[in-house]
CSV table of C-alpha atoms in Angstrom, one decimal:
chain,number,residue,atom,x,y,z
A,1,UNK,CA,0.0,0.0,0.0
A,2,UNK,CA,2.8,2.4,0.8
A,3,UNK,CA,4.4,1.8,-2.6
A,4,UNK,CA,1.1,2.6,-4.3
A,5,UNK,CA,0.7,5.8,-2.3
A,6,UNK,CA,4.2,6.9,-3.2
A,7,UNK,CA,3.5,6.1,-6.9
A,8,UNK,CA,0.3,8.1,-6.7
A,9,UNK,CA,2.1,11.0,-5.1
A,10,UNK,CA,4.7,10.9,-7.9
A,11,UNK,CA,1.9,11.0,-10.5
A,12,UNK,CA,0.1,13.9,-8.8
A,13,UNK,CA,3.3,15.8,-8.5
A,14,UNK,CA,3.9,15.4,-12.3
A,15,UNK,CA,0.4,16.8,-13.0
A,16,UNK,CA,0.0,20.4,-14.0
A,17,UNK,CA,-3.5,20.8,-12.5
A,18,UNK,CA,-3.3,19.8,-8.9
A,19,UNK,CA,-1.4,22.7,-7.3
A,20,UNK,CA,-3.2,25.4,-9.3
A,21,UNK,CA,-6.5,23.8,-8.4
A,22,UNK,CA,-5.7,23.8,-4.7
A,23,UNK,CA,-4.7,27.5,-4.9
A,24,UNK,CA,-8.0,28.3,-6.7
A,25,UNK,CA,-9.9,26.5,-4.0
A,26,UNK,CA,-7.9,28.5,-1.4
A,27,UNK,CA,-8.8,31.8,-3.1
A,28,UNK,CA,-12.4,30.9,-3.2
A,29,UNK,CA,-12.4,30.1,0.5
A,30,UNK,CA,-10.4,33.3,1.2
A,31,UNK,CA,-13.0,35.4,-0.6
A,32,UNK,CA,-15.8,34.0,1.4
A,33,UNK,CA,-14.0,34.5,4.7
A,34,UNK,CA,-13.0,38.1,3.9
A,35,UNK,CA,-16.5,39.0,2.6
A,36,UNK,CA,-18.1,37.7,5.8
A,37,UNK,CA,-15.5,39.8,7.8
A,38,UNK,CA,-16.5,42.8,5.7
A,39,UNK,CA,-20.1,42.3,6.5
A,40,UNK,CA,-19.4,42.0,10.2
A,41,UNK,CA,-17.3,45.2,10.1
A,42,UNK,CA,-20.0,47.2,8.4
A,43,UNK,CA,-22.8,46.0,10.7
A,44,UNK,CA,-20.8,47.0,13.8
A,45,UNK,CA,-19.6,50.3,12.3
A,46,UNK,CA,-16.0,49.6,12.9
A,47,UNK,CA,-13.6,52.2,11.5
A,48,UNK,CA,-11.1,50.8,9.1
A,49,UNK,CA,-7.4,51.9,9.5
A,50,UNK,CA,-5.5,54.0,7.0
A,51,UNK,CA,-4.4,52.2,3.8
A,52,UNK,CA,-7.6,50.2,3.4
A,53,UNK,CA,-9.6,51.0,0.2
A,54,UNK,CA,-12.5,53.3,1.0
A,55,UNK,CA,-13.9,54.2,-2.4
A,56,UNK,CA,-17.5,53.7,-3.6
A,57,UNK,CA,-19.1,50.8,-5.4
A,58,UNK,CA,-18.2,52.0,-8.9
A,59,UNK,CA,-14.6,52.4,-8.0
A,60,UNK,CA,-14.5,49.0,-6.4
A,61,UNK,CA,-16.0,47.4,-9.5
A,62,UNK,CA,-13.4,49.2,-11.7
A,63,UNK,CA,-10.5,48.0,-9.5
A,64,UNK,CA,-11.7,44.4,-9.3
A,65,UNK,CA,-12.6,44.2,-13.0
A,66,UNK,CA,-9.2,45.6,-14.0
A,67,UNK,CA,-7.3,43.1,-11.7
A,68,UNK,CA,-9.4,40.1,-12.9
A,69,UNK,CA,-9.0,41.0,-16.6
A,70,UNK,CA,-5.3,41.5,-16.2
A,71,UNK,CA,-4.8,38.2,-14.4
A,72,UNK,CA,-6.6,36.2,-17.0
A,73,UNK,CA,-4.6,37.9,-19.7
A,74,UNK,CA,-1.3,37.2,-17.9
A,75,UNK,CA,-2.4,33.6,-17.3
A,76,UNK,CA,-2.8,33.2,-21.0
A,77,UNK,CA,0.6,34.6,-21.7
A,78,UNK,CA,2.1,32.4,-19.0
A,79,UNK,CA,0.5,29.4,-20.4
A,80,UNK,CA,1.9,30.3,-23.9
A,81,UNK,CA,5.4,30.8,-22.5
A,82,UNK,CA,5.2,27.4,-20.8
A,83,UNK,CA,4.1,25.6,-24.0
A,84,UNK,CA,7.1,27.2,-25.8
A,85,UNK,CA,9.4,26.1,-23.1
A,86,UNK,CA,8.1,22.6,-23.2
A,87,UNK,CA,8.6,22.5,-27.0
A,88,UNK,CA,12.1,23.8,-26.7
A,89,UNK,CA,12.9,21.3,-24.0
A,90,UNK,CA,11.5,18.4,-26.0
A,91,UNK,CA,13.6,19.3,-29.1
A,92,UNK,CA,16.8,20.2,-27.1
A,93,UNK,CA,16.9,17.7,-24.3
A,94,UNK,CA,14.5,14.9,-25.4
A,95,UNK,CA,10.8,14.2,-24.8
A,96,UNK,CA,11.4,12.1,-21.7
A,97,UNK,CA,12.5,15.3,-19.9
A,98,UNK,CA,9.1,17.0,-20.4
A,99,UNK,CA,7.8,15.5,-17.2
A,100,UNK,CA,10.6,17.3,-15.3
A,101,UNK,CA,9.4,20.6,-16.6
A,102,UNK,CA,5.7,19.8,-16.1
A,103,UNK,CA,6.2,18.8,-12.5
A,104,UNK,CA,8.3,21.9,-11.8
A,105,UNK,CA,6.7,23.4,-8.6
A,106,UNK,CA,7.6,26.9,-9.6
A,107,UNK,CA,5.6,26.8,-12.8
A,108,UNK,CA,2.6,25.3,-11.1
A,109,UNK,CA,2.7,27.9,-8.3
A,110,UNK,CA,2.9,30.8,-10.8
A,111,UNK,CA,-0.1,29.5,-12.8
A,112,UNK,CA,-2.0,28.9,-9.6
A,113,UNK,CA,-1.4,32.3,-8.2
A,114,UNK,CA,-2.6,34.1,-11.3
A,115,UNK,CA,-5.8,31.9,-11.5
A,116,UNK,CA,-6.4,32.3,-7.7
A,117,UNK,CA,-6.2,36.1,-8.0
A,118,UNK,CA,-8.7,36.0,-10.8
A,119,UNK,CA,-11.1,33.7,-8.9
A,120,UNK,CA,-10.8,35.9,-5.8
A,121,UNK,CA,-11.6,39.2,-7.7
A,122,UNK,CA,-14.5,37.5,-9.5
A,123,UNK,CA,-16.0,36.3,-6.2
A,124,UNK,CA,-15.6,39.7,-4.5
A,125,UNK,CA,-16.9,41.6,-7.6
A,126,UNK,CA,-20.3,39.8,-7.5
A,127,UNK,CA,-20.9,41.0,-3.9
A,128,UNK,CA,-20.4,44.7,-4.7
A,129,UNK,CA,-23.8,46.4,-4.5
A,130,UNK,CA,-24.4,50.0,-5.5
A,131,UNK,CA,-28.2,50.2,-5.4
A,132,UNK,CA,-30.0,52.8,-3.4
A,133,UNK,CA,-31.8,50.2,-1.3
A,134,UNK,CA,-28.6,48.5,-0.2
A,135,UNK,CA,-25.1,49.8,-0.7
A,136,UNK,CA,-22.4,47.3,0.1
A,137,UNK,CA,-18.7,47.9,-0.7
A,138,UNK,CA,-16.4,45.2,0.8
A,139,UNK,CA,-13.5,47.6,1.4
A,140,UNK,CA,-11.3,45.0,3.1
A,141,UNK,CA,-11.9,42.4,0.4
A,142,UNK,CA,-11.0,45.0,-2.3
A,143,UNK,CA,-7.8,45.8,-0.5
A,144,UNK,CA,-6.9,42.2,-0.3
A,145,UNK,CA,-7.5,41.9,-4.1
A,146,UNK,CA,-5.2,44.8,-4.7
A,147,UNK,CA,-2.5,43.2,-2.5
A,148,UNK,CA,-2.9,39.9,-4.5
A,149,UNK,CA,-2.5,41.9,-7.7
A,150,UNK,CA,0.7,43.5,-6.4
A,151,UNK,CA,1.9,40.0,-5.3
A,152,UNK,CA,1.1,38.6,-8.7
A,153,UNK,CA,3.5,41.2,-10.3
A,154,UNK,CA,6.3,39.8,-8.2
A,155,UNK,CA,5.3,36.3,-9.2
A,156,UNK,CA,5.4,37.3,-12.9
A,157,UNK,CA,9.0,38.6,-12.5
A,158,UNK,CA,9.9,35.4,-10.7
A,159,UNK,CA,8.4,33.4,-13.5
A,160,UNK,CA,10.4,35.2,-16.3
A,161,UNK,CA,13.6,34.6,-14.3
A,162,UNK,CA,12.7,31.0,-13.5
A,163,UNK,CA,11.9,30.1,-17.1
A,164,UNK,CA,15.1,31.6,-18.3
A,165,UNK,CA,17.1,29.6,-15.8
A,166,UNK,CA,15.2,26.3,-16.2
A,167,UNK,CA,16.0,25.8,-19.9
A,168,UNK,CA,19.8,26.2,-19.3
A,169,UNK,CA,21.5,22.9,-19.9
A,170,UNK,CA,23.5,23.1,-16.7
A,171,UNK,CA,20.4,23.5,-14.6
A,172,UNK,CA,18.5,20.8,-16.4
A,173,UNK,CA,21.4,18.4,-15.9
A,174,UNK,CA,21.8,19.4,-12.2
A,175,UNK,CA,18.1,18.8,-11.6
A,176,UNK,CA,18.1,15.4,-13.1
A,177,UNK,CA,21.2,14.6,-11.2
A,178,UNK,CA,19.5,15.5,-7.9
A,179,UNK,CA,16.7,13.1,-8.8
A,180,UNK,CA,19.3,10.4,-9.4
A,181,UNK,CA,21.0,11.0,-6.0
A,182,UNK,CA,17.6,11.0,-4.3
A,183,UNK,CA,16.7,7.7,-5.9
A,184,UNK,CA,20.1,6.2,-4.8
A,185,UNK,CA,19.6,7.6,-1.3
A,186,UNK,CA,16.1,6.1,-0.9
A,187,UNK,CA,16.8,2.7,-2.6
A,188,UNK,CA,20.1,2.1,-0.9
A,189,UNK,CA,20.1,3.9,2.5
A,190,UNK,CA,22.8,1.7,4.0
A,191,UNK,CA,26.4,3.0,3.6
A,192,UNK,CA,29.3,0.7,3.2
A,193,UNK,CA,31.1,2.1,6.2
A,194,UNK,CA,34.5,0.6,7.3
A,195,UNK,CA,34.0,-3.1,6.8
A,196,UNK,CA,34.5,-3.3,3.0
A,197,UNK,CA,34.8,-7.1,3.0
A,198,UNK,CA,31.5,-7.6,4.7
A,199,UNK,CA,29.8,-5.2,2.3
A,200,UNK,CA,31.4,-6.9,-0.7
A,201,UNK,CA,30.2,-10.3,0.4
A,202,UNK,CA,26.7,-9.0,0.9
A,203,UNK,CA,26.6,-7.3,-2.5
A,204,UNK,CA,28.1,-10.2,-4.5
A,205,UNK,CA,26.2,-13.0,-2.9
A,206,UNK,CA,25.4,-15.5,-5.7
A,207,UNK,CA,21.7,-16.0,-6.2
A,208,UNK,CA,20.5,-19.4,-5.0
A,209,UNK,CA,19.5,-21.9,-7.7
A,210,UNK,CA,15.8,-22.1,-8.6
A,211,UNK,CA,14.0,-25.3,-7.5
A,212,UNK,CA,14.3,-28.1,-10.0
A,213,UNK,CA,10.5,-29.0,-9.9
A,214,UNK,CA,8.1,-27.4,-12.3
A,215,UNK,CA,6.9,-23.9,-11.5
A,216,UNK,CA,3.6,-22.2,-12.2
A,217,UNK,CA,3.8,-19.0,-14.3
A,218,UNK,CA,1.8,-15.9,-13.4
A,219,UNK,CA,1.2,-14.1,-16.7
A,220,UNK,CA,0.7,-10.4,-17.2
A,221,UNK,CA,-2.8,-9.3,-18.2
A,222,UNK,CA,-1.7,-6.0,-19.8
A,223,UNK,CA,1.4,-4.4,-21.2
A,224,UNK,CA,3.4,-1.5,-19.6
A,225,UNK,CA,6.5,-0.4,-17.9
A,226,UNK,CA,7.1,-1.7,-14.3
A,227,UNK,CA,7.1,1.6,-12.3
A,228,UNK,CA,7.2,0.0,-8.9
A,229,UNK,CA,6.8,-3.4,-7.1
A,230,UNK,CA,5.3,-3.8,-3.7
A,231,UNK,CA,8.0,-5.9,-2.1
A,232,UNK,CA,6.3,-6.2,1.3
A,233,UNK,CA,3.1,-7.3,-0.4
A,234,UNK,CA,4.9,-10.0,-2.3
A,235,UNK,CA,6.6,-11.2,0.9
A,236,UNK,CA,3.3,-11.3,2.7
A,237,UNK,CA,1.7,-13.4,0.0
A,238,UNK,CA,4.8,-15.8,-0.1
A,239,UNK,CA,4.7,-16.3,3.7
A,240,UNK,CA,0.9,-16.7,4.0
A,241,UNK,CA,0.8,-19.3,1.1
A,242,UNK,CA,4.2,-20.8,1.9
A,243,UNK,CA,5.6,-20.0,-1.6
A,244,UNK,CA,8.8,-19.2,-3.4
A,245,UNK,CA,8.3,-16.3,-5.9
A,246,UNK,CA,10.8,-15.7,-8.6
A,247,UNK,CA,10.4,-12.3,-10.4
A,248,UNK,CA,11.3,-12.2,-14.1
A,249,UNK,CA,11.0,-8.4,-14.3
A,250,UNK,CA,12.2,-5.5,-12.2
A,251,UNK,CA,11.3,-1.8,-12.1
A,252,UNK,CA,12.1,-0.2,-15.4
A,253,UNK,CA,11.4,-3.3,-17.5
A,254,UNK,CA,8.6,-3.4,-20.1
A,255,UNK,CA,6.1,-6.2,-19.7
A,256,UNK,CA,4.2,-7.6,-22.7
A,257,UNK,CA,0.7,-8.9,-22.0
A,258,UNK,CA,0.8,-12.7,-21.6
A,259,UNK,CA,4.5,-12.8,-20.5
A,260,UNK,CA,5.4,-14.8,-17.4
A,261,UNK,CA,5.9,-12.1,-14.8
A,262,UNK,CA,6.4,-14.4,-11.8
A,263,UNK,CA,7.3,-18.1,-11.4
A,264,UNK,CA,5.7,-19.7,-8.3
A,265,UNK,CA,6.9,-22.8,-6.4
A,266,UNK,CA,5.2,-25.2,-5.6
A,267,UNK,CA,3.0,-25.0,-8.7
A,268,UNK,CA,0.2,-27.1,-7.0
A,269,UNK,CA,-0.7,-24.1,-4.7
A,270,UNK,CA,-1.4,-21.7,-7.6
A,271,UNK,CA,-4.9,-20.7,-8.6
A,272,UNK,CA,-6.5,-17.8,-10.5
A,273,UNK,CA,-7.3,-15.8,-7.4
A,274,UNK,CA,-3.7,-16.0,-6.1
A,275,UNK,CA,-2.3,-15.0,-9.6
A,276,UNK,CA,-4.5,-11.9,-9.5
A,277,UNK,CA,-3.3,-11.1,-6.0
A,278,UNK,CA,0.3,-11.4,-7.1
A,279,UNK,CA,-0.2,-9.2,-10.2
A,280,UNK,CA,-1.7,-6.4,-8.0
A,281,UNK,CA,1.8,-5.9,-6.5
A,282,UNK,CA,3.2,-4.8,-9.9
A,283,UNK,CA,2.4,-1.1,-10.7
A,284,UNK,CA,2.5,-0.7,-14.5
A,285,UNK,CA,2.4,2.5,-16.5
A,286,UNK,CA,2.9,4.0,-19.9
A,287,UNK,CA,6.4,5.3,-19.0
A,288,UNK,CA,9.2,4.5,-16.7
A,289,UNK,CA,9.5,6.1,-13.2
A,290,UNK,CA,12.5,6.8,-11.0
A,291,UNK,CA,10.7,5.7,-7.9
A,292,UNK,CA,12.5,2.2,-7.8
A,293,UNK,CA,14.5,2.6,-11.0
A,294,UNK,CA,17.8,4.5,-10.5
A,295,UNK,CA,18.8,3.8,-14.2
A,296,UNK,CA,15.8,6.0,-15.3
A,297,UNK,CA,17.3,9.3,-14.1
A,298,UNK,CA,20.8,8.2,-15.4
A,299,UNK,CA,19.2,7.5,-18.8
A,300,UNK,CA,17.8,11.0,-18.9
A,301,UNK,CA,21.2,12.5,-18.4
A,302,UNK,CA,22.6,10.1,-21.0
A,303,UNK,CA,20.0,11.3,-23.5
A,304,UNK,CA,21.1,14.9,-23.1
A,305,UNK,CA,24.7,13.8,-23.6
A,306,UNK,CA,23.8,11.8,-26.8
A,307,UNK,CA,21.9,14.7,-28.3
A,308,UNK,CA,24.8,17.0,-27.5
A,309,UNK,CA,27.2,14.6,-29.3
A,310,UNK,CA,25.0,14.3,-32.4
A,311,UNK,CA,26.4,15.9,-35.6
A,312,UNK,CA,23.4,18.2,-35.7
A,313,UNK,CA,24.1,19.8,-32.3
A,314,UNK,CA,27.8,19.0,-31.8
A,315,UNK,CA,28.1,20.4,-28.2
A,316,UNK,CA,30.8,18.5,-26.4
A,317,UNK,CA,30.8,20.9,-23.5
A,318,UNK,CA,27.2,19.8,-22.6
A,319,UNK,CA,28.2,16.2,-22.9
A,320,UNK,CA,31.2,16.7,-20.6
A,321,UNK,CA,28.8,18.4,-18.1
A,322,UNK,CA,26.6,15.3,-18.2
A,323,UNK,CA,29.6,13.0,-17.6
A,324,UNK,CA,30.6,15.1,-14.6
A,325,UNK,CA,27.2,14.8,-13.1
A,326,UNK,CA,26.9,11.1,-13.7
A,327,UNK,CA,30.4,10.7,-12.2
A,328,UNK,CA,29.2,12.5,-9.0
A,329,UNK,CA,26.2,10.2,-8.7
A,330,UNK,CA,28.2,7.1,-9.4
A,331,UNK,CA,30.7,8.1,-6.7
A,332,UNK,CA,27.8,8.5,-4.3
A,333,UNK,CA,26.5,5.1,-5.3
A,334,UNK,CA,29.9,3.5,-4.7
A,335,UNK,CA,29.6,4.3,-1.1
A,336,UNK,CA,26.2,2.5,-0.8
A,337,UNK,CA,25.4,-1.2,-0.1
A,338,UNK,CA,23.3,-2.6,-2.9
A,339,UNK,CA,21.4,-5.5,-1.4
A,340,UNK,CA,21.2,-8.9,-3.2
A,341,UNK,CA,18.1,-9.9,-5.0
A,342,UNK,CA,16.8,-12.3,-2.3
A,343,UNK,CA,14.3,-11.9,0.5
A,344,UNK,CA,14.0,-14.4,3.3
A,345,UNK,CA,11.4,-14.7,6.1
A,346,UNK,CA,12.1,-14.7,9.9
A,347,UNK,CA,12.7,-18.4,9.8
A,348,UNK,CA,15.4,-18.1,7.2
A,349,UNK,CA,13.4,-19.5,4.3
A,350,UNK,CA,13.9,-18.1,0.8
A,351,UNK,CA,10.7,-16.4,-0.3
A,352,UNK,CA,11.4,-13.9,-3.1
A,353,UNK,CA,14.1,-14.1,-5.8
A,354,UNK,CA,14.8,-11.4,-8.3
A,355,UNK,CA,17.5,-9.9,-10.4
A,356,UNK,CA,19.0,-7.2,-8.2
A,357,UNK,CA,20.5,-3.9,-9.3
A,358,UNK,CA,24.3,-3.7,-9.3
A,359,UNK,CA,26.9,-1.0,-9.5
A,360,UNK,CA,28.2,-2.5,-12.7
A,361,UNK,CA,24.7,-2.4,-14.3
A,362,UNK,CA,24.1,1.3,-13.3
A,363,UNK,CA,27.7,2.2,-14.4
A,364,UNK,CA,27.1,0.6,-17.8
A,365,UNK,CA,23.7,2.3,-18.2
A,366,UNK,CA,25.4,5.6,-17.5
A,367,UNK,CA,28.6,5.3,-19.7
A,368,UNK,CA,28.0,2.7,-22.4
A,369,UNK,CA,26.1,4.8,-24.9
A,370,UNK,CA,28.2,7.9,-24.2
A,371,UNK,CA,31.4,5.9,-24.7
A,372,UNK,CA,30.1,4.5,-28.0
A,373,UNK,CA,29.1,7.9,-29.4
A,374,UNK,CA,32.2,9.8,-28.1
A,375,UNK,CA,34.9,7.5,-29.6
A,376,UNK,CA,35.7,10.1,-32.2
A,377,UNK,CA,35.9,13.0,-29.8
A,378,UNK,CA,39.1,13.3,-27.9
A,379,UNK,CA,37.9,15.8,-25.2
A,380,UNK,CA,34.9,13.7,-24.2
A,381,UNK,CA,36.9,10.5,-24.2
A,382,UNK,CA,39.5,12.0,-22.0
A,383,UNK,CA,36.9,13.3,-19.6
A,384,UNK,CA,35.3,9.9,-19.4
A,385,UNK,CA,38.6,8.4,-18.2
A,386,UNK,CA,39.2,11.2,-15.8
A,387,UNK,CA,35.7,10.8,-14.2
A,388,UNK,CA,36.3,7.0,-14.0
A,389,UNK,CA,39.5,7.8,-12.1
A,390,UNK,CA,37.6,10.1,-9.8
A,391,UNK,CA,34.9,7.5,-9.1
A,392,UNK,CA,37.6,5.0,-8.3
A,393,UNK,CA,38.7,7.1,-5.3
A,394,UNK,CA,35.3,6.4,-3.7
A,395,UNK,CA,35.1,2.7,-4.9
A,396,UNK,CA,36.4,0.5,-2.1
A,397,UNK,CA,34.9,-2.8,-3.3
A,398,UNK,CA,36.9,-4.9,-5.7
A,399,UNK,CA,33.7,-5.5,-7.8
A,400,UNK,CA,33.3,-1.8,-8.3
A,401,UNK,CA,36.9,-1.3,-9.3
A,402,UNK,CA,36.7,-4.2,-11.8
A,403,UNK,CA,33.6,-2.6,-13.4
A,404,UNK,CA,35.4,0.8,-13.7
A,405,UNK,CA,38.5,-0.9,-15.1
A,406,UNK,CA,36.4,-2.7,-17.7
A,407,UNK,CA,34.8,0.7,-18.8
A,408,UNK,CA,38.2,2.3,-19.0
A,409,UNK,CA,39.5,-0.5,-21.2
A,410,UNK,CA,36.6,-0.2,-23.6
A,411,UNK,CA,37.0,3.5,-23.8
A,412,UNK,CA,40.7,3.0,-24.7
A,413,UNK,CA,39.9,0.4,-27.4
A,414,UNK,CA,37.2,2.6,-28.9
A,415,UNK,CA,39.5,5.7,-29.1
A,416,UNK,CA,42.3,3.7,-30.8
A,417,UNK,CA,40.0,3.0,-33.7
A,418,UNK,CA,37.9,6.2,-33.6
A,419,UNK,CA,40.5,8.9,-33.2
A,420,UNK,CA,42.4,9.7,-36.5
A,421,UNK,CA,45.1,11.9,-34.9
A,422,UNK,CA,48.0,10.0,-33.3
A,423,UNK,CA,48.6,12.7,-30.7
A,424,UNK,CA,45.0,12.5,-29.5
A,425,UNK,CA,45.4,8.7,-29.1
A,426,UNK,CA,48.6,9.3,-27.1
A,427,UNK,CA,46.7,11.7,-24.8
A,428,UNK,CA,44.0,9.2,-24.3
A,429,UNK,CA,46.6,6.5,-23.5
A,430,UNK,CA,48.2,8.7,-20.9
A,431,UNK,CA,44.8,9.3,-19.2
A,432,UNK,CA,44.1,5.6,-19.3
A,433,UNK,CA,47.4,4.7,-17.6
A,434,UNK,CA,46.7,7.3,-14.9
A,435,UNK,CA,43.2,5.8,-14.4
A,436,UNK,CA,44.3,2.2,-14.1
A,437,UNK,CA,47.0,3.3,-11.6
A,438,UNK,CA,44.4,5.0,-9.4
A,439,UNK,CA,42.2,1.8,-9.6
A,440,UNK,CA,45.2,-0.3,-8.4
A,441,UNK,CA,45.4,-2.3,-11.6
A,442,UNK,CA,48.6,-3.2,-13.5
């Protein structure tokens, strides 16, 4: 249940309507409260302090109408600028990064403030009464409307500055990098600490063999990306039914309807109701999510780097920026314990078996495609080797160093065939030798 709530929160955060809707509801409630306060003040004949609007009904209507009309016009302009920004981001950084711009809290607050001010002025405007039988001018409410209009001007200035900053490549890369660090922190909260041998043994535990008897397959009823898996729910099912569950997919994988998602032992205990219960622990969607998939954020940075390295853009500096940010996250990951893909119950019985994440897998997802596309670019190739050297300073496990060494060797081999200039190849060779020395390899 917790996993589903977290997934729901992620989807709501990525929506462009939730926060503006809440602000509009708040403005509606504020208008009712301030209007009731105005009525109470007029009935009791309380004198309002200096600074409060004290004009007549015609003036109040003019002020509120001007503010409301201005706010709806500014909202339209803001929406247009947002669409242009999304179009630019899609073409420059890739369509998968659109969600990062849509879920930007600053953009949602700006749109919500403008709409909230419009709703507030509209609600107050309908209560202004200038007939001879009953004159009612909500002075305090009009004053609050003017204050909201002045505040909206500040929000507009913030929006222009925020949009200008948000489309800069460095800020986009840094934002995705923070998402990657956050995913690593939440998925692997345990640090390696001082006992590197114990951590290495934990991370490199070989997965136990699957039972030899025939298993029962739980097949997917629909297609989609695995956004999250309720691990606690699977454990509960396995313990209650005395089962061993082997997961064929992990978060980030795409499941085709009809594919065997889970293998269940013993097969004799399987029935249709249990299969449906197991499938409910898999949260599927039309796109990947970084909730339990650290490679997702890494792939977003990789996509920016690949577009920067394409002949049409040819921006190696942005690619180097991406490599630097990936290196920082991988160094952070090197200090975390990645648990093996097994879960046992309190009695020591194996209950859930899955393919676990690994440092090598995330490293390959981060550097493989960049390495393959940068083999003809000396500057990017050299920076890749330098970042691998820097990651090696934080990599205390032998498995981590072996994965880094493998990447460095592939980078060297690619540069020897991809770089036409001999001096460039010599520079890459020097960086490679420095890298393997830092990794403690001969």
